[in-house]
């Protein structure tokens, strides 16, 4: 176990939210501003906390308390990880902070070992790569539910929840063999994935009563919120924030809840258009247009560009043109011109040139009925916004996050005293399950391209760069360019859009697509020298800081 978490002095009680954010060292404050979630991110934050403690920070006792709670949170989100549990025990041994009832549970999890080390090693490698289907095949072939060793339940839960294969996962939950306080959590997570908010809330409440662990209180609050019990949700989150004031996700969610910023608002003002471009995705396009028809569009028009499709896309578009009537216009190109050019073609239409706002929707993005109201709420709260995006999950894997608010990590450059490693995107959500931790609204450097609203201010940022043809990172590059021009980019995390294509990794891509994506990221990297990254980073931190202080003022 790493000595980076070693310290010798006694921790103190958790400080208040305002005090925590006042004394955090600058690098840690910036890191926690971006996210209080994600295993790899919080592990890095923990190392920075330990370094600050060992450097004899005047707030070392308070930092030790935060370090212990960060470690506890990492264990809460991966209960059967022997490494996460072992670190908690190490910190508890140096300065006790665990409730007496939790210690034996933590020791049990820290001691978990497989009978077949080679098999576990292969699974760990597949997990790092995000290759969950292969893990499922190995579990089916070699283990199976009711095996008797709860070590394997960890991987089964990853498959069941990340892949959305709940029927397959159900016997693993039923035959987990876990002691009640942990079994409550696994059953609650399963009920949450089934959207049985009442049962999940009861089970999380039971887990919290048995252990006092904060995450179960947070998840109980999310269940109440989704069931419409807003007061109960607020009570859970207010209690949790006292214990976990460093977790910006929780703070933002509570602030939005108490001020009704999590609710849809009026539709965007003025004439708007929904823009699609599609190439050989007839089935997905049909579903996307079906979801759009079922939503409240107001007077918005629709323009669909057939980007040289050779499947039955023309027939699908024709059928929807008949249903939408004069609301929908079709553009047909004889060949695929690539994503940036297709987007620019749509931007150049007479309708788009006169529109007050535009939304680019992927041909496999499924919007909920009130999606445009959530966009309107973001514009109402941020009237200067030029770009608005949303939270994206997989359609067949709805607990699996694909896109949230995008920020960049500490860039290179003399200011930070680091060797420049180029553009580093913060993608901590990719291994997170969606328990609502990214359901908040705030500024970002970029938002997902699969559901992208542009106001006149956002349109003024210019066209998509053909340098990034045929696809990949053209939307990110344009967002960064817009932010450089002081155009506001807003993340509306209360809007959840389902994406039919698996994204956020390379498993669903062909070798040719992977090469193109890596090449385009290299182009993007070369487009932003260190001094520009420094400015983007500093501008982002400043906006997050202002928003954090406003939220603290509204809560305390």
Coordinates of C-alpha atoms in Angstrom, one line a residue:
X1 CA 0.0 0.0 0.0
X2 CA 1.4 3.4 -0.9
X3 CA 3.1 5.5 1.8
X4 CA 1.7 8.6 0.1
X5 CA -1.2 8.4 2.5
X6 CA 0.9 8.2 5.7
X7 CA 0.8 10.9 8.4
X8 CA 1.3 10.8 12.1
X9 CA -0.8 13.6 13.6
X10 CA -4.4 13.7 14.8
X11 CA -7.3 14.7 12.5
X12 CA -10.0 17.2 13.7
X13 CA -13.7 17.6 13.1
X14 CA -14.8 18.3 9.6
X15 CA -14.8 22.1 9.0
X16 CA -17.7 24.0 7.6
X17 CA -18.2 24.3 3.8
X18 CA -17.1 27.9 3.7
X19 CA -14.0 27.2 5.8
X20 CA -13.0 24.2 3.7
X21 CA -13.1 26.2 0.5
X22 CA -11.2 29.1 2.1
X23 CA -8.2 27.1 3.3
X24 CA -7.7 24.5 0.6
X25 CA -4.4 25.0 -1.2
X26 CA -4.8 26.6 -4.6
X27 CA -4.1 23.5 -6.6
X28 CA -6.5 21.4 -4.5
X29 CA -9.2 24.0 -4.6
X30 CA -9.0 24.1 -8.4
X31 CA -9.1 20.3 -8.6
X32 CA -12.1 20.0 -6.2
X33 CA -13.8 22.8 -8.1
X34 CA -13.9 20.7 -11.2
X35 CA -15.1 17.5 -9.6
X36 CA -15.6 15.7 -6.3
X37 CA -16.3 12.4 -8.0
X38 CA -14.4 9.9 -10.1
X39 CA -11.9 7.3 -8.7
X40 CA -8.8 8.3 -10.6
X41 CA -9.5 12.0 -10.0
X42 CA -10.0 11.7 -6.3
X43 CA -7.0 9.4 -5.9
X44 CA -4.9 12.1 -7.5
X45 CA -6.5 14.7 -5.2
X46 CA -5.7 12.4 -2.2
X47 CA -2.0 12.4 -3.1
X48 CA -2.1 16.2 -3.3
X49 CA -3.8 16.3 0.1
X50 CA -1.2 14.0 1.6
X51 CA 1.6 16.1 0.1
X52 CA 0.1 19.3 1.6
X53 CA -0.1 17.6 5.0
X54 CA 3.4 16.4 4.9
X55 CA 4.6 19.9 3.9
X56 CA 3.3 21.1 7.3
X57 CA 0.4 23.2 6.0
X58 CA -1.0 25.4 8.8
X59 CA -4.3 23.6 8.1
X60 CA -2.8 20.1 8.2
X61 CA -5.3 18.8 10.8
X62 CA -8.3 19.9 8.7
X63 CA -6.7 18.5 5.6
X64 CA -6.2 15.2 7.3
X65 CA -9.9 15.1 8.0
X66 CA -10.7 15.8 4.4
X67 CA -8.2 13.2 3.2
X68 CA -9.9 10.5 5.4
X69 CA -13.3 11.4 4.0
X70 CA -12.1 11.4 0.4
X71 CA -10.7 7.9 1.0
X72 CA -14.0 6.9 2.6
X73 CA -15.9 8.1 -0.4
X74 CA -13.6 6.2 -2.7
X75 CA -14.4 3.0 -0.8
X76 CA -18.2 3.8 -0.7
X77 CA -18.2 4.0 -4.5
X78 CA -16.3 0.7 -4.9
X79 CA -17.2 -1.2 -1.8
X80 CA -15.6 -4.5 -2.8
X81 CA -12.2 -3.0 -3.8
X82 CA -9.6 -4.4 -1.4
X83 CA -7.3 -1.5 -2.3
X84 CA -9.9 1.2 -1.5
X85 CA -10.9 -0.5 1.8
X86 CA -7.2 -1.0 2.7
X87 CA -6.4 2.7 2.3
X88 CA -9.3 3.5 4.6
X89 CA -8.0 1.1 7.2
X90 CA -4.5 2.5 6.9
X91 CA -5.8 6.1 7.5
X92 CA -8.1 4.9 10.3
X93 CA -5.1 3.2 12.0
X94 CA -3.1 6.4 12.0
X95 CA -6.0 8.6 13.2
X96 CA -9.3 6.8 14.0
X97 CA -12.4 8.2 12.2
X98 CA -14.5 5.2 11.3
X99 CA -17.6 4.3 13.3
X100 CA -17.1 1.1 15.2
X101 CA -19.7 -0.8 13.2
X102 CA -17.9 -0.1 9.9
X103 CA -14.4 -1.4 10.9
X104 CA -15.2 -5.1 10.5
X105 CA -16.9 -4.5 7.2
X106 CA -13.9 -2.5 6.0
X107 CA -11.5 -5.3 7.1
X108 CA -13.6 -7.9 5.3
X109 CA -13.5 -5.9 2.0
X110 CA -9.8 -5.2 2.4
X111 CA -9.1 -8.9 2.7
X112 CA -11.0 -10.0 -0.4
X113 CA -9.0 -12.2 -2.7
X114 CA -9.9 -14.4 -5.7
X115 CA -9.2 -18.1 -5.8
X116 CA -7.8 -17.6 -9.3
X117 CA -5.4 -14.8 -9.3
X118 CA -4.7 -15.0 -13.1
X119 CA -8.4 -14.7 -13.9
X120 CA -8.7 -11.7 -11.6
X121 CA -5.7 -10.1 -13.3
X122 CA -7.2 -10.5 -16.7
X123 CA -10.5 -8.9 -15.5
X124 CA -8.6 -6.0 -14.0
X125 CA -6.9 -5.4 -17.3
X126 CA -10.2 -5.5 -19.1
X127 CA -11.8 -3.1 -16.6
X128 CA -9.1 -0.5 -17.1
X129 CA -9.8 -0.7 -20.9
X130 CA -13.5 -0.4 -20.3
X131 CA -14.1 -3.8 -22.0
X132 CA -17.1 -4.8 -19.9
X133 CA -18.6 -7.3 -22.4
X134 CA -15.4 -9.5 -22.1
X135 CA -15.6 -9.4 -18.3
X136 CA -19.2 -10.6 -18.5
X137 CA -18.1 -13.5 -20.7
X138 CA -15.4 -14.5 -18.3
X139 CA -17.8 -14.4 -15.3
X140 CA -20.3 -16.5 -17.2
X141 CA -17.7 -19.0 -18.2
X142 CA -15.7 -19.3 -15.0
X143 CA -17.8 -18.1 -12.0
X144 CA -21.5 -17.5 -12.0
X145 CA -23.8 -16.2 -9.2
X146 CA -23.8 -17.9 -5.9
X147 CA -20.2 -18.9 -6.3
X148 CA -19.5 -18.2 -2.6
X149 CA -16.6 -15.8 -3.0
X150 CA -18.0 -12.2 -2.9
X151 CA -14.8 -11.0 -4.6
X152 CA -16.4 -11.7 -8.0
X153 CA -19.6 -9.7 -7.0
X154 CA -17.6 -6.5 -7.6
X155 CA -17.1 -7.3 -11.3
X156 CA -20.7 -8.6 -11.6
X157 CA -22.0 -5.3 -10.4
X158 CA -19.8 -3.4 -12.9
X159 CA -21.3 -5.5 -15.7
X160 CA -24.9 -5.4 -14.5
X161 CA -25.0 -1.6 -13.9
X162 CA -22.5 -0.3 -16.6
X163 CA -23.9 -2.5 -19.3
X164 CA -27.5 -2.2 -18.2
X165 CA -27.9 -6.0 -18.1
X166 CA -30.1 -6.1 -15.1
X167 CA -31.8 -9.4 -15.7
X168 CA -28.4 -11.0 -15.8
X169 CA -27.3 -9.2 -12.7
X170 CA -30.4 -10.0 -10.6
X171 CA -29.2 -13.4 -9.3
X172 CA -25.9 -12.0 -8.4
X173 CA -27.7 -9.5 -6.1
X174 CA -30.1 -12.1 -4.7
X175 CA -27.2 -14.5 -4.0
X176 CA -24.5 -12.0 -3.0
X177 CA -23.6 -13.5 0.4
X178 CA -22.8 -10.0 1.7
X179 CA -23.5 -9.0 5.3
X180 CA -26.7 -6.9 5.6
X181 CA -25.1 -3.4 5.6
X182 CA -23.4 -4.0 2.3
X183 CA -26.2 -6.1 0.9
X184 CA -28.5 -3.1 1.4
X185 CA -26.3 -1.1 -0.8
X186 CA -26.1 -3.6 -3.7
X187 CA -29.9 -4.1 -3.5
X188 CA -30.4 -0.4 -3.5
X189 CA -28.2 0.2 -6.5
X190 CA -30.1 -2.5 -8.4
X191 CA -33.4 -0.9 -7.5
X192 CA -32.0 2.5 -8.5
X193 CA -31.1 1.1 -11.9
X194 CA -34.6 -0.3 -12.2
X195 CA -35.9 3.2 -11.4
X196 CA -37.8 1.8 -8.3
X197 CA -37.1 5.0 -6.4
X198 CA -39.2 4.1 -3.4
X199 CA -37.5 0.8 -2.8
X200 CA -34.1 2.2 -3.4
X201 CA -34.7 5.1 -1.0
X202 CA -35.7 2.6 1.8
X203 CA -32.6 0.4 1.2
X204 CA -30.2 3.4 1.1
X205 CA -31.8 4.6 4.3
X206 CA -31.2 1.2 5.9
X207 CA -27.6 1.2 4.7
X208 CA -27.1 4.6 6.1
X209 CA -28.7 3.7 9.5
X210 CA -26.4 0.6 9.7
X211 CA -23.1 2.4 8.8
X212 CA -23.6 6.2 8.9
X213 CA -21.7 6.4 5.5
X214 CA -22.5 9.6 3.7
X215 CA -22.9 8.3 0.2
X216 CA -26.0 6.3 1.1
X217 CA -27.6 9.5 2.4
X218 CA -26.7 11.3 -0.9
X219 CA -28.2 8.5 -3.0
X220 CA -31.3 8.4 -0.8
X221 CA -31.7 12.1 -1.5
X222 CA -31.4 11.4 -5.3
X223 CA -34.2 8.8 -5.0
X224 CA -36.5 11.2 -3.2
X225 CA -35.7 13.9 -5.8
X226 CA -36.6 11.6 -8.7
X227 CA -39.8 10.5 -7.0
X228 CA -40.8 14.2 -6.6
X229 CA -40.1 14.4 -2.8
X230 CA -38.0 17.5 -3.0
X231 CA -38.1 18.4 0.7
X232 CA -36.9 15.0 1.7
X233 CA -34.1 15.2 -0.9
X234 CA -33.0 18.6 0.4
X235 CA -32.9 17.2 4.0
X236 CA -30.7 14.3 3.0
X237 CA -28.3 16.5 1.0
X238 CA -28.1 19.2 3.7
X239 CA -27.1 16.6 6.2
X240 CA -24.6 15.1 3.8
X241 CA -23.0 18.5 2.9
X242 CA -22.2 19.1 6.6
X243 CA -20.1 15.9 6.5
X244 CA -18.8 16.3 3.0
X245 CA -18.3 20.0 2.3
X246 CA -15.4 19.4 -0.1
X247 CA -17.7 17.6 -2.6
X248 CA -18.6 20.3 -5.1
X249 CA -21.0 18.0 -7.0
X250 CA -23.2 17.7 -3.9
X251 CA -23.0 21.4 -3.1
X252 CA -24.1 22.4 -6.7
X253 CA -26.9 19.9 -6.7
X254 CA -28.3 21.1 -3.4
X255 CA -28.1 24.7 -4.4
X256 CA -29.9 24.0 -7.7
X257 CA -32.6 22.0 -5.9
X258 CA -33.3 24.6 -3.3
X259 CA -33.6 27.3 -5.9
X260 CA -35.6 25.2 -8.4
X261 CA -32.8 25.5 -11.0
X262 CA -33.2 21.7 -11.6
X263 CA -36.6 22.2 -13.2
X264 CA -37.4 22.8 -16.9
X265 CA -38.3 26.4 -17.8
X266 CA -40.0 28.2 -20.8
X267 CA -38.8 27.2 -24.2
X268 CA -36.0 29.3 -25.7
X269 CA -37.3 32.6 -27.0
X270 CA -37.5 33.4 -30.7
X271 CA -37.4 31.2 -33.8
X272 CA -35.2 28.1 -33.5
X273 CA -34.3 25.1 -35.6
X274 CA -33.3 21.6 -34.8
X275 CA -30.5 20.4 -37.1
X276 CA -29.7 16.8 -38.0
X277 CA -27.1 15.4 -40.4
X278 CA -27.1 11.7 -41.0
X279 CA -25.0 9.1 -42.9
X280 CA -26.3 5.5 -43.1
X281 CA -28.0 5.5 -39.7
X282 CA -31.6 5.0 -40.9
X283 CA -32.8 3.0 -37.9
X284 CA -31.2 5.4 -35.3
X285 CA -32.4 8.5 -37.2
X286 CA -36.0 7.1 -37.2
X287 CA -35.8 6.7 -33.4
X288 CA -34.3 10.1 -32.9
X289 CA -37.0 11.8 -35.0
X290 CA -39.6 9.8 -33.1
X291 CA -38.3 11.1 -29.8
X292 CA -38.2 14.6 -31.2
X293 CA -41.8 14.4 -32.3
X294 CA -42.9 13.2 -28.8
X295 CA -41.3 16.3 -27.2
X296 CA -42.5 19.9 -26.8
X297 CA -40.9 21.8 -29.7
X298 CA -43.1 24.9 -29.7
X299 CA -42.7 26.6 -33.1
X300 CA -39.2 25.2 -33.8
X301 CA -38.4 24.0 -37.3
X302 CA -36.4 20.9 -38.3
X303 CA -33.8 20.6 -41.0
X304 CA -32.4 17.1 -41.8
X305 CA -29.3 16.8 -44.0
X306 CA -28.9 13.4 -45.7
X307 CA -25.1 13.2 -45.9
X308 CA -24.8 10.9 -48.9
X309 CA -26.5 7.8 -47.2
X310 CA -26.8 4.6 -49.3
X311 CA -29.1 2.7 -46.9
X312 CA -32.8 3.4 -46.5
X313 CA -32.2 6.8 -44.8
X314 CA -34.1 8.5 -47.7
X315 CA -37.2 6.5 -47.0
X316 CA -37.0 7.2 -43.3
X317 CA -36.6 10.9 -44.0
X318 CA -39.4 11.0 -46.5
X319 CA -41.8 9.3 -44.0
X320 CA -41.0 11.9 -41.3
X321 CA -41.2 14.8 -43.8
X322 CA -44.8 13.7 -44.4
X323 CA -45.5 13.6 -40.7
X324 CA -43.9 16.9 -39.8
X325 CA -45.1 18.7 -42.8
X326 CA -44.0 22.3 -43.3
X327 CA -42.1 22.2 -40.0
X328 CA -39.4 20.0 -41.6
X329 CA -37.0 20.7 -44.5
X330 CA -34.7 18.1 -46.1
X331 CA -31.3 18.6 -47.7
X332 CA -29.8 15.7 -49.7
X333 CA -26.1 15.6 -50.6
X334 CA -24.7 13.1 -53.2
X335 CA -21.8 12.1 -51.0
X336 CA -20.6 12.1 -47.4
X337 CA -18.8 15.4 -46.8
X338 CA -17.9 14.6 -43.2
X339 CA -19.3 16.0 -39.9
X340 CA -17.7 19.5 -39.9
X341 CA -18.7 20.3 -43.5
X342 CA -22.3 18.9 -42.9
X343 CA -22.6 21.1 -39.8
X344 CA -21.4 24.1 -41.7
X345 CA -23.8 23.4 -44.5
X346 CA -26.6 23.5 -42.0
X347 CA -25.3 26.7 -40.5
X348 CA -25.3 28.3 -43.9
X349 CA -29.0 27.7 -44.7
X350 CA -31.2 30.7 -44.9
X351 CA -33.2 29.5 -41.9
X352 CA -30.1 29.1 -39.7
X353 CA -28.8 32.5 -40.7
X354 CA -32.0 34.2 -39.4
X355 CA -32.6 31.9 -36.4
X356 CA -32.4 33.1 -32.8
X357 CA -31.1 29.7 -31.7
X358 CA -30.1 26.4 -33.2
X359 CA -29.7 22.9 -31.8
X360 CA -27.5 20.3 -33.4
X361 CA -28.8 16.8 -32.5
X362 CA -27.0 13.6 -33.4
X363 CA -29.0 11.2 -35.5
X364 CA -28.9 8.7 -32.6
X365 CA -29.7 11.1 -29.8
X366 CA -33.0 10.5 -28.0
X367 CA -34.3 13.5 -26.2
X368 CA -36.9 13.4 -23.4
X369 CA -40.3 15.2 -23.8
X370 CA -39.3 18.3 -21.9
X371 CA -35.7 18.6 -23.2
X372 CA -36.2 22.0 -24.8
X373 CA -37.6 23.4 -21.5
X374 CA -34.4 22.4 -19.8
X375 CA -32.5 24.3 -22.5
X376 CA -34.7 27.3 -22.0
X377 CA -34.1 27.1 -18.2
X378 CA -30.3 27.3 -18.9
X379 CA -30.7 30.3 -21.1
X380 CA -33.0 32.0 -18.6
X381 CA -30.4 31.5 -15.8
X382 CA -27.5 32.4 -18.2
X383 CA -28.8 34.9 -20.6
X384 CA -25.3 35.6 -22.1
X385 CA -24.8 31.9 -22.9
X386 CA -23.8 31.2 -26.5
X387 CA -23.5 27.4 -26.1
X388 CA -25.6 25.0 -24.0
X389 CA -25.1 21.2 -23.7
X390 CA -26.4 18.4 -21.5
X391 CA -25.6 15.2 -19.6
X392 CA -25.5 12.1 -21.9
X393 CA -25.9 8.5 -21.0
X394 CA -26.1 5.3 -23.1
X395 CA -29.5 4.4 -24.4
X396 CA -29.1 0.7 -23.7
X397 CA -26.8 1.4 -20.7
X398 CA -28.6 4.3 -18.9
X399 CA -26.4 4.1 -15.8
X400 CA -23.3 4.6 -17.9
X401 CA -22.2 8.2 -18.4
X402 CA -20.9 9.3 -21.8
X403 CA -20.6 13.1 -21.4
X404 CA -20.8 15.7 -18.7
X405 CA -19.3 19.2 -18.3
X406 CA -15.9 19.2 -19.9
X407 CA -12.8 21.0 -18.3
X408 CA -9.1 20.7 -18.9
X409 CA -6.6 19.6 -16.3
X410 CA -3.6 21.6 -15.2
X411 CA -2.0 22.6 -18.5
X412 CA 1.7 22.8 -19.1
X413 CA 3.6 26.1 -19.0
X414 CA 5.9 28.1 -16.8
X415 CA 3.1 29.3 -14.5
X416 CA 2.5 25.8 -13.2
X417 CA 6.1 24.8 -13.2
X418 CA 5.5 21.6 -15.1
X419 CA 6.8 20.1 -18.3
X420 CA 4.1 20.7 -21.0
X421 CA 2.2 17.5 -21.7
X422 CA -0.3 19.2 -24.0
X423 CA -4.1 19.3 -23.7
X424 CA -5.4 17.1 -20.9
X425 CA -9.2 16.6 -20.7
X426 CA -10.9 15.8 -17.4
X427 CA -12.9 12.7 -18.2
X428 CA -13.5 11.5 -14.6
X429 CA -17.1 10.5 -15.4
X430 CA -16.2 7.7 -17.8
X431 CA -16.0 5.0 -15.2
X432 CA -18.7 6.5 -13.0
X433 CA -22.2 5.2 -12.8
X434 CA -24.9 7.9 -13.0
X435 CA -26.3 8.3 -9.5
X436 CA -27.1 12.0 -10.3
X437 CA -23.7 13.3 -9.2
X438 CA -23.4 15.3 -12.4
X439 CA -26.9 16.7 -12.3
X440 CA -26.2 20.4 -11.9
X441 CA -25.9 23.5 -14.1
X442 CA -22.7 25.6 -14.5
X443 CA -20.2 27.0 -16.9
X444 CA -17.9 24.6 -18.8
X445 CA -15.2 24.8 -21.4
X446 CA -17.1 22.4 -23.7
X447 CA -20.3 20.3 -23.7
X448 CA -21.3 17.3 -25.7
X449 CA -21.7 17.7 -29.4
X450 CA -24.6 15.2 -29.6
X451 CA -27.1 17.8 -28.2
X452 CA -25.6 21.2 -28.7
X453 CA -27.6 24.5 -28.6
X454 CA -26.2 27.7 -30.1
X455 CA -27.6 31.1 -29.6
X456 CA -26.7 34.0 -31.9
X457 CA -23.7 34.6 -29.7
X458 CA -22.6 31.0 -30.1
X459 CA -23.2 31.0 -33.8
X460 CA -20.9 34.0 -34.1
X461 CA -17.9 31.9 -33.0
X462 CA -17.7 30.8 -36.6
X463 CA -17.9 27.6 -38.6
X464 CA -16.7 24.1 -37.6
X465 CA -13.1 23.6 -38.6
X466 CA -12.7 21.3 -41.7
X467 CA -9.3 20.4 -40.3
X468 CA -11.1 17.9 -38.2
X469 CA -12.8 16.0 -41.0
X470 CA -14.4 13.5 -41.3
X471 CA -15.3 13.6 -37.6
X472 CA -14.1 13.7 -34.0
X473 CA -13.3 16.8 -31.9
X474 CA -14.6 19.4 -34.3
X475 CA -17.3 20.3 -31.7
X476 CA -14.8 20.5 -28.9
X477 CA -12.4 22.7 -30.9
X478 CA -15.3 25.1 -31.7
X479 CA -16.3 25.3 -28.1
X480 CA -12.8 26.1 -27.0
X481 CA -12.5 28.7 -29.7
X482 CA -15.8 30.2 -28.6
X483 CA -14.7 30.4 -24.9
X484 CA -11.5 32.1 -26.1
X485 CA -13.8 34.8 -27.6
X486 CA -15.6 35.2 -24.2
X487 CA -18.6 33.3 -25.4
X488 CA -20.2 31.5 -22.5
X489 CA -20.6 27.7 -22.6
X490 CA -23.1 26.3 -20.1
X491 CA -23.6 22.7 -19.0
X492 CA -27.2 21.8 -18.3
X493 CA -26.8 18.6 -16.3
X494 CA -30.4 18.4 -15.4
X495 CA -31.2 17.5 -19.0
X496 CA -30.4 13.8 -19.6
X497 CA -30.2 12.7 -23.2
X498 CA -29.8 9.1 -24.2
X499 CA -27.2 8.3 -26.9
X500 CA -27.7 5.1 -29.0
X501 CA -24.0 4.8 -29.8
X502 CA -21.5 3.9 -27.2
X503 CA -19.1 6.8 -26.8
X504 CA -16.4 8.0 -24.4
X505 CA -14.0 5.3 -25.5
X506 CA -12.7 3.3 -28.4
X507 CA -14.4 0.0 -28.0
X508 CA -17.2 0.8 -30.5
X509 CA -14.8 2.2 -33.1
X510 CA -13.1 0.6 -36.0
X511 CA -9.3 0.7 -36.3
X512 CA -9.7 3.3 -39.0
X513 CA -11.9 5.4 -36.8
X514 CA -9.5 5.0 -33.8
X515 CA -6.6 6.2 -36.0
X516 CA -8.7 9.2 -37.2
X517 CA -9.7 10.1 -33.6
X518 CA -6.1 10.0 -32.4
X519 CA -5.0 12.0 -35.4
X520 CA -7.6 14.6 -34.8
X521 CA -6.8 14.9 -31.1
X522 CA -3.1 15.4 -32.1
X523 CA -4.3 18.2 -34.4
X524 CA -6.3 19.7 -31.5
X525 CA -3.4 19.5 -29.2
X526 CA -1.1 21.3 -31.7
X527 CA -3.8 24.0 -32.1
X528 CA -3.5 25.1 -28.5
X529 CA 0.0 26.0 -27.3
X530 CA 0.7 26.1 -23.5
X531 CA 0.0 29.8 -23.0
X532 CA -3.5 29.4 -24.6
X533 CA -4.2 26.4 -22.4
X534 CA -3.1 28.4 -19.4
X535 CA -5.6 31.2 -20.2
X536 CA -8.4 28.7 -20.8
X537 CA -7.7 27.0 -17.6
X538 CA -7.5 30.2 -15.6
X539 CA -10.7 31.5 -17.1
X540 CA -12.5 28.3 -16.3
X541 CA -11.2 28.2 -12.7
X542 CA -12.3 31.8 -12.2
X543 CA -15.9 31.1 -13.4
X544 CA -16.1 28.0 -11.2
X545 CA -14.9 29.9 -8.2
X546 CA -17.5 32.7 -8.7
X547 CA -20.2 30.1 -9.1
X548 CA -19.1 28.2 -6.0
X549 CA -19.1 31.3 -3.8
X550 CA -22.6 32.2 -5.1
X551 CA -23.8 28.8 -4.2
X552 CA -22.2 28.9 -0.7
X553 CA -23.7 32.4 -0.1
X554 CA -27.2 31.0 -1.1
X555 CA -26.9 28.0 1.2
X556 CA -25.2 29.3 4.3

